[in-house]
Amino acid sequence: MLSIFVIDFEVPRWEVVVLALASVAWCAGDAQGGGGSAQFPWDEVRLPKHVVPLHYRLLIHPNLTTLTFTGTVDIDVAVAQPTKAVVLHGKRLRVTGAAIEAGAGSTCAVRDVRLLQNPPREQLALDSLAFRNISVKVQYPVMTLNVVKSVNIASQLVEDHFDTSVKMSTYLVAFIVSDFKSISKVTNHGVKVISVYTVPEKINQAHYALDAAVKLLDFYEDYFSIPYPLPKQDLAAIPDFQSGAMENWGLTTYRESALLYDPEKSSASSRLWITMVVAHELAHQWFGNLVTMEWWNDLWLNEGFAKFMELLSVNVTHPELRVEDYFLRRCFDAMEVDALNSSHPVSTPVEDPAQILEMFDEVSYEKGSCILNMLRDFLTADVFKAGLVQYLRKYSYQNTKNEDLWDSLTNKSELQGDGFCRRNQQSSSNAHWTKETIDVKAMMDTWTLQKGFPLVTVTVSGKNVHLQQEHYRKGVDSLSPTENGYLWHIPLTYITSKSHSVQRFLMRTKTDVIILPEEVEWVKFNVDMNGYYIVHYENDGWDRLINLLRENHTMISSNDRASLINNIFQLVRVKRLSISKAFDLTLYMKRETQIMPVLQGMNELVPIYKLMERRDMDDTEKQLKDYIVNLFKDLIDKQLWSDEGSVSERMLRQSLLMFACVRRYQPCVDKAEEYFSKWQKSNGTLRLPADVKTAVYIVGAQTSEGWDFLLSKYQHHSFSVDKDKIASALSLTRNKDKLQWLMEEGLRGDIIKTQDFPYIIVSVARNPSGYHLAWTFLRENWEKLIEKFELGSSSIAGIVTGVTNQYSTRPQLAQVKEFFSSLEEKSAQLRCIQQAIETIEDNIEWMDRYSEEIKMWLQKNQP
């Protein structure tokens, strides 16, 4: 048994103390104190496998006055071979002593050990010859986590004793010390108690999340055919929480904005967000907690699955939210990053703590979820579900690798006799097809072990459809049909002008041919964008699809229309099409009303406008703004300034009105000014429709008086539901002094919470009056930022890319390169910095190539 004594661990100044262990072995990382100058006995990132932790007994004493804690931990270990050291993880801990005690049958007594440390790898070592040949066997009791008794040990000091937990990874352990209130329900299965905890004054906002959690937990128990293994599930809203949420087993934690919902004040987008985050964390209770990835290189097995299960679960439990309307956006976001040379495979080696943190990115989360959605569509829902159930049952309370999942899915595919059509490679006729068993591993290795995604080029000649695949990459001359080493097994789907029945074809070679039963007017591949690839239509293929959209755009689904908008602009980036062709396609959007294609049109056009805005291209910039506003003007004018309609209609309204008011579309500005004036005169007591608040606040913040009034409401607890909306508005003022104050206050943390600080910096950077300020602030406060958020964290990555991603000039690129190259090696090598530089280089090339062509197209097509 190892005994370790810890004192003085300083935690952030939250209103609640959340204590958690964080590793797959004994992970808690930088040790302080002890060690001397002796050489550290271990030189690998992962802990030795010959010393296995079996059981932990923790005693933690939080001090709510100093916001530190002291504690001890006894660890039972099994030593499989002679060793003179036990290596642990330790982070920001001052360890004051350690000892070992031999197991039953040993003649060794209790003895002290020498403590060594390796801060860069967040490791501690207990060094002693006594570890040679100590064999300990302890069975893991599979019991539940619960308070079994409370003991008064001093005045105003109570010691709670907890029951033994289930076998679990230590990063999933959490304790909360707080004065929270809670509400509870029992699941429909009648076994599990679900509770939502929050600060007392916000307990009335906990009901929606509680109802959602009950539905979702019931769904997961039914879908996975495995009962939730604990007697309770708590969901806690933390007032300042850097992560969006965390899946601690039986005690999931959330930002308040990700859990609390006020039916009178919260927007439709807030309702959707809360439901999806709760679905994500509860999915982790199976994917991640019950079965955990073996190492962080396969983080996507946790996070990609939880992201994917959001779609699957919320579709069933909350069909009115139409979550499928928003899933597509995450695949486009993932592709934006995955097209860069600095991207990484879904499963990729990680060698240090910063690299592990960097894995929590769009590739692990969004791409992971998108390729799983593609796989489910390919295998069929029933086969996919059966494979998941087999995987979870087989590996419960164990660690897994990629191939463990693929084996389970392959087995179920074989048992259920499912195959997939492809051309018979031995046949001289392309018309011959065969059914064969699917090798899921062979297919999915092409999606998880190599970075990026394929571009499929489609050339129609009579009834023959010629196919070619290649690696899509941004950058100068980035596409090469002869590029070696990149080949995907692509589950193609397509529809044609003659048949809306979805056809399927597995492409496993660089080139292939499909023979249609008859000639067609048009063909559309990647139906509903269920596949993680983009498509180029050679010859007149794009012209035929553009004509289809102009003549009858509802002939194809809204997701298909959104994917065409996305794909055509991505093809412009790699010089496969002219920008004029992409703008030609957007003309149909004057008649578009559905949320996905409308938002995708904005997501392609507005960034181009912003690039021009940063280059001070006044005439072309104004022409483009007028074109975009005119494109959506009829739809904007139809919007009611209310909370009526479906969730999709309400979210579209929120986006359209915010867009219109930010671009100073006068009817929108006038209406927003009227609302803001009445709201301000009422001292904020007038109820504004939730879905128009952002537009109203943005317009109100344009005056000094309005900005100050909004700041006063930002600080008031009764406006906590609106904090994100108010922060957006505050960061869009044209007053540079106020923008500078916002960022400095975020660094101090008196008014703006730490969790919201990165968002403030990025929001200021998006403001044409603030992007210079944000870059200067980042440079001058880099060391403070990485001290606050850690190297490799998603917060740092978001700040770096958010501040620089609209730069498009060579002087700006030189500044960015010069600053980041001046940093110490560990900072300079962050993936987000390489992504930022690549993005700026791509922006420069794009603007140099297309700005004049855009100007000419606008002059020709301006209404």
PDB file of N, CA and C in Angstrom, residues 371-410:
ATOM      1  N   ILE A 371     -18.049  10.836 -38.970  1.00  0.00           N
ATOM      2  CA  ILE A 371     -17.716   9.551 -39.593  1.00  0.00           C
ATOM      3  C   ILE A 371     -18.528   8.419 -38.967  1.00  0.00           C
ATOM      4  N   LEU A 372     -18.940   8.573 -37.713  1.00  0.00           N
ATOM      5  CA  LEU A 372     -19.824   7.573 -37.106  1.00  0.00           C
ATOM      6  C   LEU A 372     -21.215   7.634 -37.733  1.00  0.00           C
ATOM      7  N   ASN A 373     -21.687   8.840 -38.007  1.00  0.00           N
ATOM      8  CA  ASN A 373     -22.978   8.984 -38.678  1.00  0.00           C
ATOM      9  C   ASN A 373     -22.925   8.364 -40.073  1.00  0.00           C
ATOM     10  N   MET A 374     -21.803   8.565 -40.762  1.00  0.00           N
ATOM     11  CA  MET A 374     -21.606   7.958 -42.081  1.00  0.00           C
ATOM     12  C   MET A 374     -21.609   6.436 -41.972  1.00  0.00           C
ATOM     13  N   LEU A 375     -20.929   5.907 -40.949  1.00  0.00           N
ATOM     14  CA  LEU A 375     -20.849   4.455 -40.765  1.00  0.00           C
ATOM     15  C   LEU A 375     -22.224   3.864 -40.456  1.00  0.00           C
ATOM     16  N   ARG A 376     -22.989   4.543 -39.632  1.00  0.00           N
ATOM     17  CA  ARG A 376     -24.341   4.053 -39.310  1.00  0.00           C
ATOM     18  C   ARG A 376     -25.213   4.026 -40.563  1.00  0.00           C
ATOM     19  N   ASP A 377     -25.122   5.070 -41.375  1.00  0.00           N
ATOM     20  CA  ASP A 377     -25.894   5.119 -42.611  1.00  0.00           C
ATOM     21  C   ASP A 377     -25.471   3.993 -43.554  1.00  0.00           C
ATOM     22  N   PHE A 378     -24.195   3.654 -43.520  1.00  0.00           N
ATOM     23  CA  PHE A 378     -23.626   2.619 -44.380  1.00  0.00           C
ATOM     24  C   PHE A 378     -24.031   1.213 -43.924  1.00  0.00           C
ATOM     25  N   LEU A 379     -23.907   0.932 -42.619  1.00  0.00           N
ATOM     26  CA  LEU A 379     -24.182  -0.413 -42.095  1.00  0.00           C
ATOM     27  C   LEU A 379     -25.668  -0.692 -41.913  1.00  0.00           C
ATOM     28  N   THR A 380     -26.465   0.326 -41.804  1.00  0.00           N
ATOM     29  CA  THR A 380     -27.877   0.357 -41.407  1.00  0.00           C
ATOM     30  C   THR A 380     -27.961   0.551 -39.896  1.00  0.00           C
ATOM     31  N   ALA A 381     -29.037   1.163 -39.465  1.00  0.00           N
ATOM     32  CA  ALA A 381     -29.198   1.505 -38.053  1.00  0.00           C
ATOM     33  C   ALA A 381     -29.196   0.267 -37.157  1.00  0.00           C
ATOM     34  N   ASP A 382     -29.836  -0.816 -37.610  1.00  0.00           N
ATOM     35  CA  ASP A 382     -29.938  -2.013 -36.770  1.00  0.00           C
ATOM     36  C   ASP A 382     -28.584  -2.689 -36.564  1.00  0.00           C
ATOM     37  N   VAL A 383     -27.810  -2.840 -37.635  1.00  0.00           N
ATOM     38  CA  VAL A 383     -26.495  -3.473 -37.519  1.00  0.00           C
ATOM     39  C   VAL A 383     -25.577  -2.629 -36.643  1.00  0.00           C
ATOM     40  N   PHE A 384     -25.625  -1.327 -36.869  1.00  0.00           N
ATOM     41  CA  PHE A 384     -24.785  -0.409 -36.090  1.00  0.00           C
ATOM     42  C   PHE A 384     -25.113  -0.512 -34.603  1.00  0.00           C
ATOM     43  N   LYS A 385     -26.388  -0.492 -34.275  1.00  0.00           N
ATOM     44  CA  LYS A 385     -26.806  -0.575 -32.871  1.00  0.00           C
ATOM     45  C   LYS A 385     -26.390  -1.912 -32.256  1.00  0.00           C
ATOM     46  N   ALA A 386     -26.579  -2.992 -32.973  1.00  0.00           N
ATOM     47  CA  ALA A 386     -26.211  -4.317 -32.449  1.00  0.00           C
ATOM     48  C   ALA A 386     -24.716  -4.392 -32.175  1.00  0.00           C
ATOM     49  N   GLY A 387     -23.905  -3.810 -33.044  1.00  0.00           N
ATOM     50  CA  GLY A 387     -22.465  -3.793 -32.839  1.00  0.00           C
ATOM     51  C   GLY A 387     -22.059  -2.983 -31.627  1.00  0.00           C
ATOM     52  N   LEU A 388     -22.709  -1.849 -31.419  1.00  0.00           N
ATOM     53  CA  LEU A 388     -22.403  -1.017 -30.247  1.00  0.00           C
ATOM     54  C   LEU A 388     -22.743  -1.747 -28.959  1.00  0.00           C
ATOM     55  N   VAL A 389     -23.895  -2.417 -28.932  1.00  0.00           N
ATOM     56  CA  VAL A 389     -24.312  -3.143 -27.732  1.00  0.00           C
ATOM     57  C   VAL A 389     -23.306  -4.250 -27.426  1.00  0.00           C
ATOM     58  N   GLN A 390     -22.889  -4.985 -28.459  1.00  0.00           N
ATOM     59  CA  GLN A 390     -21.897  -6.036 -28.245  1.00  0.00           C
ATOM     60  C   GLN A 390     -20.592  -5.461 -27.699  1.00  0.00           C
ATOM     61  N   TYR A 391     -20.152  -4.342 -28.256  1.00  0.00           N
ATOM     62  CA  TYR A 391     -18.911  -3.674 -27.831  1.00  0.00           C
ATOM     63  C   TYR A 391     -18.992  -3.251 -26.364  1.00  0.00           C
ATOM     64  N   LEU A 392     -20.093  -2.628 -25.970  1.00  0.00           N
ATOM     65  CA  LEU A 392     -20.229  -2.147 -24.591  1.00  0.00           C
ATOM     66  C   LEU A 392     -20.326  -3.303 -23.603  1.00  0.00           C
ATOM     67  N   ARG A 393     -21.032  -4.359 -23.975  1.00  0.00           N
ATOM     68  CA  ARG A 393     -21.149  -5.514 -23.073  1.00  0.00           C
ATOM     69  C   ARG A 393     -19.806  -6.227 -22.906  1.00  0.00           C
ATOM     70  N   LYS A 394     -19.104  -6.397 -24.009  1.00  0.00           N
ATOM     71  CA  LYS A 394     -17.847  -7.134 -23.981  1.00  0.00           C
ATOM     72  C   LYS A 394     -16.764  -6.403 -23.196  1.00  0.00           C
ATOM     73  N   TYR A 395     -16.764  -5.070 -23.271  1.00  0.00           N
ATOM     74  CA  TYR A 395     -15.656  -4.308 -22.689  1.00  0.00           C
ATOM     75  C   TYR A 395     -16.069  -3.451 -21.487  1.00  0.00           C
ATOM     76  N   SER A 396     -17.187  -3.777 -20.862  1.00  0.00           N
ATOM     77  CA  SER A 396     -17.610  -3.033 -19.671  1.00  0.00           C
ATOM     78  C   SER A 396     -16.521  -3.048 -18.610  1.00  0.00           C
ATOM     79  N   TYR A 397     -16.259  -1.885 -18.011  1.00  0.00           N
ATOM     80  CA  TYR A 397     -15.235  -1.697 -16.975  1.00  0.00           C
ATOM     81  C   TYR A 397     -13.832  -2.036 -17.500  1.00  0.00           C
ATOM     82  N   GLN A 398     -13.627  -1.809 -18.803  1.00  0.00           N
ATOM     83  CA  GLN A 398     -12.312  -2.062 -19.407  1.00  0.00           C
ATOM     84  C   GLN A 398     -11.924  -0.899 -20.314  1.00  0.00           C
ATOM     85  N   ASN A 399     -10.679  -0.984 -20.839  1.00  0.00           N
ATOM     86  CA  ASN A 399     -10.175   0.004 -21.782  1.00  0.00           C
ATOM     87  C   ASN A 399     -10.108  -0.615 -23.176  1.00  0.00           C
ATOM     88  N   THR A 400     -10.308   0.227 -24.207  1.00  0.00           N
ATOM     89  CA  THR A 400     -10.387  -0.301 -25.571  1.00  0.00           C
ATOM     90  C   THR A 400      -9.571   0.544 -26.544  1.00  0.00           C
ATOM     91  N   LYS A 401      -9.370  -0.042 -27.721  1.00  0.00           N
ATOM     92  CA  LYS A 401      -8.737   0.631 -28.854  1.00  0.00           C
ATOM     93  C   LYS A 401      -9.728   0.653 -30.016  1.00  0.00           C
ATOM     94  N   ASN A 402      -9.374   1.407 -31.062  1.00  0.00           N
ATOM     95  CA  ASN A 402     -10.204   1.483 -32.268  1.00  0.00           C
ATOM     96  C   ASN A 402     -10.695   0.120 -32.747  1.00  0.00           C
ATOM     97  N   GLU A 403      -9.734  -0.801 -32.887  1.00  0.00           N
ATOM     98  CA  GLU A 403     -10.063  -2.079 -33.512  1.00  0.00           C
ATOM     99  C   GLU A 403     -11.072  -2.901 -32.721  1.00  0.00           C
ATOM    100  N   ASP A 404     -11.163  -2.662 -31.412  1.00  0.00           N
ATOM    101  CA  ASP A 404     -12.155  -3.393 -30.614  1.00  0.00           C
ATOM    102  C   ASP A 404     -13.574  -3.050 -31.070  1.00  0.00           C
ATOM    103  N   LEU A 405     -13.783  -1.787 -31.372  1.00  0.00           N
ATOM    104  CA  LEU A 405     -15.092  -1.360 -31.862  1.00  0.00           C
ATOM    105  C   LEU A 405     -15.349  -1.919 -33.260  1.00  0.00           C
ATOM    106  N   TRP A 406     -14.345  -1.828 -34.134  1.00  0.00           N
ATOM    107  CA  TRP A 406     -14.547  -2.309 -35.505  1.00  0.00           C
ATOM    108  C   TRP A 406     -14.831  -3.812 -35.521  1.00  0.00           C
ATOM    109  N   ASP A 407     -14.164  -4.565 -34.651  1.00  0.00           N
ATOM    110  CA  ASP A 407     -14.413  -6.004 -34.591  1.00  0.00           C
ATOM    111  C   ASP A 407     -15.864  -6.299 -34.224  1.00  0.00           C
ATOM    112  N   SER A 408     -16.388  -5.569 -33.248  1.00  0.00           N
ATOM    113  CA  SER A 408     -17.781  -5.788 -32.832  1.00  0.00           C
ATOM    114  C   SER A 408     -18.755  -5.459 -33.952  1.00  0.00           C
ATOM    115  N   LEU A 409     -18.483  -4.381 -34.677  1.00  0.00           N
ATOM    116  CA  LEU A 409     -19.377  -3.983 -35.772  1.00  0.00           C
ATOM    117  C   LEU A 409     -19.271  -4.957 -36.943  1.00  0.00           C
ATOM    118  N   THR A 410     -18.062  -5.451 -37.211  1.00  0.00           N
ATOM    119  CA  THR A 410     -17.893  -6.435 -38.282  1.00  0.00           C
ATOM    120  C   THR A 410     -18.631  -7.725 -37.947  1.00  0.00           C
TER     121      THR A 410
END
